[in-house]
Coordinates of C-alpha atoms in Angstrom, one line a residue:
X1 CA 2.1 16.7 -0.9
X2 CA -1.0 14.9 -0.9
X3 CA -3.2 15.4 -4.1
X4 CA -6.5 16.8 -4.0
X5 CA -9.9 14.8 -3.6
X6 CA -11.0 14.4 -7.2
X7 CA -14.9 14.7 -8.3
X8 CA -16.2 11.7 -9.4
X9 CA -15.9 10.6 -13.0
X10 CA -19.2 9.2 -13.8
X11 CA -21.5 6.3 -12.7
X12 CA -20.2 2.9 -12.8
X13 CA -21.3 1.1 -15.7
X14 CA -21.3 -3.2 -16.3
X15 CA -17.2 -4.0 -17.7
X16 CA -16.9 -6.5 -20.9
X17 CA -15.0 -9.4 -20.3
X18 CA -11.0 -8.8 -21.7
X19 CA -8.2 -10.6 -23.8
X20 CA -6.5 -12.7 -20.8
X21 CA -3.0 -11.0 -19.7
X22 CA -0.3 -12.7 -20.6
X23 CA 0.6 -15.7 -18.3
X24 CA -2.9 -14.5 -16.3
X25 CA -4.6 -18.2 -17.0
X26 CA -3.9 -20.5 -13.7
X27 CA -2.9 -17.7 -11.8
X28 CA -5.6 -16.5 -10.1
X29 CA -6.0 -20.1 -9.1
X30 CA -2.5 -20.3 -7.6
X31 CA -2.7 -17.5 -5.4
X32 CA -5.5 -19.1 -3.1
X33 CA -2.2 -21.5 -2.0
X34 CA -0.1 -19.3 -2.2
X35 CA -2.6 -16.9 0.6
X36 CA -3.1 -20.3 2.3
X37 CA 0.7 -20.9 2.8
X38 CA 1.5 -17.2 3.6
X39 CA -1.2 -17.7 6.8
X40 CA -0.2 -20.4 8.0
X41 CA 3.5 -20.0 7.8
X42 CA 5.9 -19.2 10.8
X43 CA 7.1 -14.9 10.8
X44 CA 11.3 -15.0 9.6
X45 CA 13.6 -14.3 12.2
X46 CA 15.8 -11.2 11.4
X47 CA 19.4 -11.8 12.6
X48 CA 20.8 -9.0 14.7
X49 CA 22.7 -7.2 12.2
X50 CA 21.7 -7.8 8.4
X51 CA 24.0 -9.9 6.4
X52 CA 23.6 -10.8 2.6
X53 CA 21.3 -13.2 1.9
X54 CA 22.1 -16.2 0.2
X55 CA 21.1 -15.9 -3.8
X56 CA 17.5 -17.8 -4.2
X57 CA 18.1 -20.2 -6.9
X58 CA 16.7 -19.2 -10.7
X59 CA 13.5 -19.4 -10.6
X60 CA 11.3 -20.5 -14.0
X61 CA 10.8 -17.3 -16.2
X62 CA 7.1 -16.8 -15.8
X63 CA 4.8 -13.6 -16.5
X64 CA 2.3 -12.6 -13.3
X65 CA 0.1 -10.1 -13.7
X66 CA 0.4 -6.6 -12.5
X67 CA -2.5 -3.7 -11.8
X68 CA -1.7 0.3 -11.9
X69 CA -4.1 3.0 -10.1
X70 CA -4.7 5.9 -11.2
X71 CA -6.5 9.5 -11.0
X72 CA -9.8 9.4 -13.9
X73 CA -10.5 13.1 -13.1
X74 CA -7.4 14.5 -13.2
X75 CA -5.7 15.8 -16.9
X76 CA -3.2 13.1 -18.4
X77 CA -5.0 10.3 -16.2
X78 CA -5.7 6.8 -17.0
X79 CA -9.4 5.9 -17.3
X80 CA -9.8 3.1 -14.8
X81 CA -7.5 0.2 -13.4
X82 CA -5.2 -0.6 -16.0
X83 CA -3.4 -4.0 -16.0
X84 CA -0.2 -5.1 -17.1
X85 CA 2.3 -8.3 -17.0
X86 CA 5.5 -8.2 -15.7
X87 CA 8.4 -10.7 -16.6
X88 CA 9.2 -12.2 -13.2
X89 CA 12.7 -13.0 -14.3
X90 CA 13.8 -9.7 -15.8
X91 CA 11.2 -7.2 -14.5
X92 CA 9.9 -6.3 -18.1
X93 CA 6.5 -5.0 -17.7
X94 CA 4.1 -5.6 -20.8
X95 CA 0.6 -3.9 -20.9
X96 CA -2.5 -4.7 -21.2
X97 CA -6.2 -3.5 -21.5
X98 CA -8.3 -0.9 -18.6
X99 CA -10.6 -2.2 -16.3
X100 CA -13.3 0.5 -16.6
X101 CA -15.8 1.9 -14.8
X102 CA -14.3 2.8 -11.7
X103 CA -13.1 6.4 -10.3
X104 CA -10.5 7.5 -9.0
X105 CA -8.5 4.9 -8.4
X106 CA -5.7 5.8 -6.8
X107 CA -5.5 3.0 -4.5
X108 CA -6.3 -0.9 -5.0
X109 CA -5.9 -3.8 -2.4
X110 CA -6.4 -8.2 -3.1
X111 CA -8.5 -9.8 -1.5
X112 CA -6.5 -13.3 0.1
X113 CA -8.2 -15.3 -2.4
X114 CA -6.9 -13.3 -4.9
X115 CA -10.2 -13.4 -6.6
X116 CA -11.2 -9.3 -5.8
X117 CA -9.6 -6.7 -6.4
X118 CA -10.8 -3.2 -4.2
X119 CA -10.4 0.1 -5.0
X120 CA -10.6 3.7 -3.4
X121 CA -12.6 6.5 -5.1
X122 CA -10.2 8.8 -4.0
X123 CA -13.1 12.2 -4.5
X124 CA -15.0 14.6 -2.5
X125 CA -17.9 11.9 -2.2
X126 CA -15.2 9.3 -1.5
X127 CA -15.9 5.2 -1.8
X128 CA -14.9 1.7 -2.7
X129 CA -15.0 -0.6 -5.5
X130 CA -15.3 -4.2 -6.0
X131 CA -13.8 -5.7 -8.9
X132 CA -13.9 -9.7 -9.4
X133 CA -11.0 -11.4 -11.3
X134 CA -11.2 -14.0 -13.7
X135 CA -7.9 -16.7 -14.7
X136 CA -9.1 -15.7 -18.3
X137 CA -8.6 -12.4 -18.2
X138 CA -12.5 -11.3 -17.7
X139 CA -13.4 -9.1 -14.7
X140 CA -16.7 -7.2 -13.1
X141 CA -17.3 -4.1 -11.4
X142 CA -19.3 -5.7 -8.1
X143 CA -20.2 -2.1 -7.0
X144 CA -19.5 0.5 -4.9
X145 CA -20.1 2.0 -1.7
X146 CA -19.3 5.5 0.0
X147 CA -17.2 5.5 2.0
X148 CA -19.3 8.4 4.5
X149 CA -16.3 11.0 4.5
X150 CA -14.1 12.4 1.8
X151 CA -11.1 11.9 -0.2
X152 CA -10.5 8.0 0.3
X153 CA -6.7 7.5 -0.5
X154 CA -6.6 3.9 0.9
X155 CA -7.9 0.6 1.8
X156 CA -6.9 -2.9 2.7
X157 CA -8.1 -6.4 3.2
X158 CA -8.7 -7.5 7.2
X159 CA -7.1 -11.0 6.8
X160 CA -9.7 -12.7 6.9
X161 CA -11.1 -11.3 4.0
X162 CA -14.6 -10.3 5.7
X163 CA -14.0 -6.4 5.9
X164 CA -13.1 -4.1 4.0
X165 CA -10.5 -1.2 5.7
X166 CA -10.5 2.4 4.4
X167 CA -9.2 5.5 5.4
X168 CA -10.8 9.5 4.4
X169 CA -8.3 11.8 4.3
X170 CA -10.3 14.6 3.6
X171 CA -12.4 14.2 6.8
X172 CA -9.8 12.3 8.4
X173 CA -12.0 9.3 9.1
X174 CA -11.6 5.6 8.7
X175 CA -14.3 3.5 7.7
X176 CA -14.8 -0.7 7.6
X177 CA -17.6 -2.6 4.9
X178 CA -18.1 -6.1 5.2
X179 CA -17.4 -8.5 2.4
X180 CA -19.5 -11.4 0.9
X181 CA -18.2 -14.3 0.1
X182 CA -18.7 -13.0 -3.6
X183 CA -16.1 -10.8 -3.2
X184 CA -19.1 -7.9 -3.0
X185 CA -18.7 -4.9 -0.4
X186 CA -21.9 -4.7 2.0
X187 CA -23.6 -1.7 4.0
X188 CA -20.7 0.2 5.8
X189 CA -20.7 -1.0 9.5
X190 CA -18.9 2.2 10.6
X191 CA -17.8 5.1 10.3
X192 CA -14.9 6.9 13.0
X193 CA -13.6 9.8 12.3
X194 CA -10.3 11.0 14.7
X195 CA -11.6 14.3 16.1
X196 CA -8.7 14.5 19.1
X197 CA -6.2 15.5 19.4
X198 CA -6.3 18.9 18.0
X199 CA -4.4 19.4 14.0
X200 CA -1.0 19.6 13.8
X201 CA 0.9 22.6 12.9
X202 CA -0.8 24.3 9.5
X203 CA -3.0 21.3 9.0
X204 CA -6.8 22.0 9.4
X205 CA -8.0 19.0 10.8
X206 CA -7.5 15.1 10.7
X207 CA -6.2 13.4 7.4
X208 CA -6.4 9.9 8.1
X209 CA -3.6 8.6 5.2
X210 CA -3.5 4.8 6.0
X211 CA -5.9 1.6 7.4
X212 CA -3.8 -1.5 7.6
X213 CA -4.2 -4.6 10.1
X214 CA -1.0 -5.4 12.5
X215 CA 0.6 -9.3 11.4
X216 CA -1.4 -10.1 15.1
X217 CA -5.3 -9.6 13.3
X218 CA -6.7 -8.4 16.3
X219 CA -5.4 -4.9 16.0
X220 CA -6.1 -2.0 12.9
X221 CA -3.8 0.6 12.9
X222 CA -5.1 4.2 11.5
X223 CA -2.4 6.9 10.4
X224 CA -3.4 10.4 11.1
X225 CA -1.2 12.9 9.2
X226 CA -2.9 16.1 10.4
X227 CA -3.1 14.6 13.8
X228 CA 0.2 13.9 14.0
X229 CA -0.9 10.4 15.1
X230 CA -1.7 6.7 14.8
X231 CA -4.4 5.2 16.7
X232 CA -5.1 1.6 17.1
X233 CA -8.1 -0.3 16.8
X234 CA -9.7 -3.4 18.1
X235 CA -12.3 -5.0 15.5
X236 CA -15.3 -6.8 16.2
X237 CA -15.3 -9.5 13.2
X238 CA -19.0 -9.8 14.1
X239 CA -20.5 -6.6 13.9
X240 CA -17.3 -4.8 12.1
X241 CA -17.2 -2.2 14.1
X242 CA -13.9 -0.5 15.9
X243 CA -13.2 -0.1 19.5
X244 CA -10.0 2.4 20.3
X245 CA -7.8 0.9 22.3
X246 CA -4.9 2.8 22.0
X247 CA -2.8 6.2 20.3
X248 CA 0.9 6.6 19.5
X249 CA 1.6 10.6 19.3
X250 CA 4.0 11.4 17.1
X251 CA 6.3 14.8 16.5
X252 CA 4.0 17.4 16.1
X253 CA 4.4 18.9 12.4
X254 CA 5.6 15.4 11.2
X255 CA 2.6 14.4 9.9
X256 CA 3.3 10.9 9.7
X257 CA 1.7 9.0 6.0
X258 CA 2.1 5.2 5.8
X259 CA 3.6 2.7 7.8
X260 CA 5.0 -1.2 7.5
X261 CA 5.6 -4.0 9.6
X262 CA 8.1 -6.2 10.2
X263 CA 7.3 -9.3 9.8
X264 CA 8.4 -10.6 13.1
X265 CA 5.2 -8.6 14.4
X266 CA 7.0 -6.6 17.0
X267 CA 8.4 -3.6 14.8
X268 CA 6.9 -1.1 12.2
X269 CA 8.4 1.6 10.1
X270 CA 6.8 4.6 9.3
X271 CA 7.4 7.5 7.1
X272 CA 6.2 10.8 8.5
X273 CA 5.9 13.0 5.4
X274 CA 5.9 16.3 6.5
X275 CA 9.6 16.4 8.7
X276 CA 11.1 14.2 6.6
X277 CA 11.9 11.1 9.1
X278 CA 11.3 7.6 9.3
X279 CA 10.2 6.7 12.4
X280 CA 10.9 2.6 14.1
X281 CA 8.0 1.8 16.5
X282 CA 8.3 -1.0 19.4
X283 CA 4.3 -2.7 18.5
X284 CA 2.9 -4.7 21.6
X285 CA 0.7 -7.9 20.0
X286 CA -1.1 -8.2 22.9
X287 CA -2.0 -4.9 24.0
X288 CA -1.7 -3.0 19.9
X289 CA 0.0 -0.3 21.3
X290 CA 2.4 1.4 19.2
X291 CA 5.8 2.9 20.9
X292 CA 7.3 5.5 18.0
X293 CA 11.0 5.8 18.6
X294 CA 13.3 8.9 17.2
X295 CA 13.6 10.4 13.6
X296 CA 15.6 8.6 11.5
X297 CA 17.2 10.5 8.3
X298 CA 16.0 9.9 4.9
X299 CA 19.4 10.0 3.5
X300 CA 17.6 12.3 1.1
X301 CA 20.4 14.9 1.8
X302 CA 19.2 18.9 1.4
X303 CA 16.4 19.9 0.0
X304 CA 12.8 19.4 0.8
X305 CA 12.2 16.1 0.7
X306 CA 8.4 14.4 1.6
X307 CA 8.8 10.5 2.3
X308 CA 5.7 8.3 0.9
X309 CA 6.0 4.8 1.4
X310 CA 8.1 2.3 3.6
X311 CA 8.2 -1.3 2.0
X312 CA 10.1 -4.4 3.9
X313 CA 11.2 -7.5 2.0
X314 CA 9.2 -10.9 2.9
X315 CA 12.8 -12.4 4.9
X316 CA 12.7 -8.5 7.1
X317 CA 15.8 -8.1 5.9
X318 CA 16.1 -4.8 4.2
X319 CA 13.5 -1.7 4.3
X320 CA 13.0 1.0 1.3
X321 CA 11.3 4.3 1.3
X322 CA 10.2 6.2 -1.5
X323 CA 11.3 10.6 -1.4
X324 CA 9.1 12.7 -3.2
X325 CA 11.2 15.9 -4.1
X326 CA 14.6 14.2 -4.1
X327 CA 13.4 11.3 -6.3
X328 CA 15.2 8.5 -5.0
X329 CA 14.9 5.3 -2.4
X330 CA 16.6 4.7 0.2
X331 CA 17.5 1.0 1.6
X332 CA 18.4 0.4 5.4
X333 CA 19.3 -2.7 7.0
X334 CA 17.3 -4.2 9.9
X335 CA 18.7 -4.9 12.6
X336 CA 18.3 -6.2 16.8
X337 CA 15.2 -8.5 15.0
X338 CA 13.4 -5.4 13.6
X339 CA 13.7 -2.9 16.4
X340 CA 16.5 -0.6 14.3
X341 CA 17.8 0.5 11.3
X342 CA 20.7 1.0 9.7
X343 CA 20.8 3.3 6.7
X344 CA 22.6 2.0 3.8
X345 CA 22.6 3.9 0.6
X346 CA 20.2 5.4 -2.0
X347 CA 20.0 5.6 -5.6
X348 CA 17.6 7.8 -8.3
X349 CA 14.4 6.4 -9.1
X350 CA 14.4 7.0 -12.7
X351 CA 11.0 9.4 -12.3
X352 CA 9.3 12.1 -11.6
X353 CA 7.4 11.9 -7.5
X354 CA 7.6 8.5 -5.8
X355 CA 4.2 7.8 -4.6
X356 CA 4.3 4.0 -3.8
X357 CA 6.2 0.8 -4.2
X358 CA 5.3 -2.6 -4.2
X359 CA 7.8 -6.0 -4.0
X360 CA 6.5 -8.4 -5.9
X361 CA 5.8 -11.9 -3.7
X362 CA 9.2 -12.8 -3.5
X363 CA 11.1 -9.6 -2.8
X364 CA 12.9 -10.4 -5.9
X365 CA 11.7 -7.1 -7.6
X366 CA 10.6 -3.2 -6.6
X367 CA 8.2 -1.8 -8.4
X368 CA 7.7 2.6 -8.3
X369 CA 4.8 4.4 -9.3
X370 CA 6.0 8.3 -10.0
X371 CA 3.0 10.4 -9.9
X372 CA 4.7 12.9 -11.9
X373 CA 5.9 11.6 -14.8
X374 CA 3.1 8.8 -15.8
X375 CA 5.7 6.0 -15.1
X376 CA 6.3 2.8 -13.1
X377 CA 10.2 1.7 -12.8
X378 CA 11.3 -1.9 -11.8
X379 CA 14.7 -3.0 -9.8
X380 CA 16.1 -6.0 -8.7
X381 CA 16.9 -6.4 -5.5
X382 CA 20.3 -8.6 -4.7
X383 CA 21.2 -11.0 -2.0
X384 CA 22.5 -7.8 0.0
X385 CA 19.1 -5.3 -0.9
X386 CA 20.8 -3.1 -3.1
X387 CA 18.5 -1.9 -6.0
X388 CA 19.6 -2.4 -9.7
X389 CA 17.4 -0.7 -12.4
X390 CA 16.2 -3.0 -14.6
X391 CA 14.9 -1.8 -18.2
X392 CA 13.0 1.1 -19.3
X393 CA 10.8 3.4 -17.5
X394 CA 6.9 1.5 -18.3
X395 CA 4.6 4.2 -19.3
X396 CA 1.2 4.4 -16.7
X397 CA -0.8 7.6 -17.0
X398 CA -0.9 9.6 -13.3
X399 CA 0.5 6.0 -12.0
X400 CA -0.1 6.8 -8.4
X401 CA -0.2 2.7 -7.2
X402 CA 1.7 -0.6 -8.6
X403 CA 0.0 -3.7 -7.6
X404 CA 2.3 -7.3 -8.4
X405 CA -0.2 -9.9 -7.5
X406 CA 1.7 -13.4 -7.4

């Protein structure tokens, strides 16, 4: 279940330069080209029925940076944003120094330029923090801004790079902050509280759990576990304000938590935490309307399971789902150009309570942040989407977020 907000663990402090991570030098410059290509490239079509993908040509062996989110105010937690490097060929993770001066960074998001990372402060007085990254491994904490809500649990950067969007779980609200040219955050430009519909069964109020921009770039979707609703907003990119344009109602008591879009932009996959289902949703880019289908099995078997997060491979061929409780990963084949999923199998995650998943930029590796075992486990993604565990679990204190950088 969702962790409760944490009290602040102290004010920000200036951060020193750190030794360069293995393979880090020169990476962040390459991120600019990668982000530009991703923005310019067309969405990939998906075959009517998923088939084995051609095996990719072996890539030159290299290391890439990896960032780790944690709770700094929890027993056994970390002391800031963890850094590491991962081997692109083997998936092996090498530890690095910690970015200190950041409180309770339980979720992380990278700016499209690759030069700044943003972290939530999941605590009673919710906040968001900007950290500038340098190619030589140095960093600078640029400052924090209050979100106006409590228990800030998720954030994302608008594709324009000009706005930071955040979700406050405790207060059931979403916020917008402007991003300056140097990556620093300005004062909040909007705060919207989910005051209707009434909370679902067993919920004391709204609980915004995710906020993300749709692939069309024109709509922002907020997933609220407490009201069993996904809200669609239009973002005024001049004023930084949100205007609601649509709502999608989920089954009462389903507890929608996180969604992931198919790269085609017309389907999304929504993990419902409380009724243990995955929902395929149709999405209309013209209106922003999300239309949920029936809940589907997570493949978690008997017993209590709380699905956490789905992720979609870059070619749109496979979806993976983290199941907390049974501690497993479910693999689905994507069919009908994204409009349908076929459950294939599940594999053990190799840790306890997989809170968050992330794919490497080329979708060749999958990382799982296991909160209760304080580990990150790594899987190689096969041409048929199969998952093969590689290496030993990597120790990471109260691992609740893993962010592989290009």
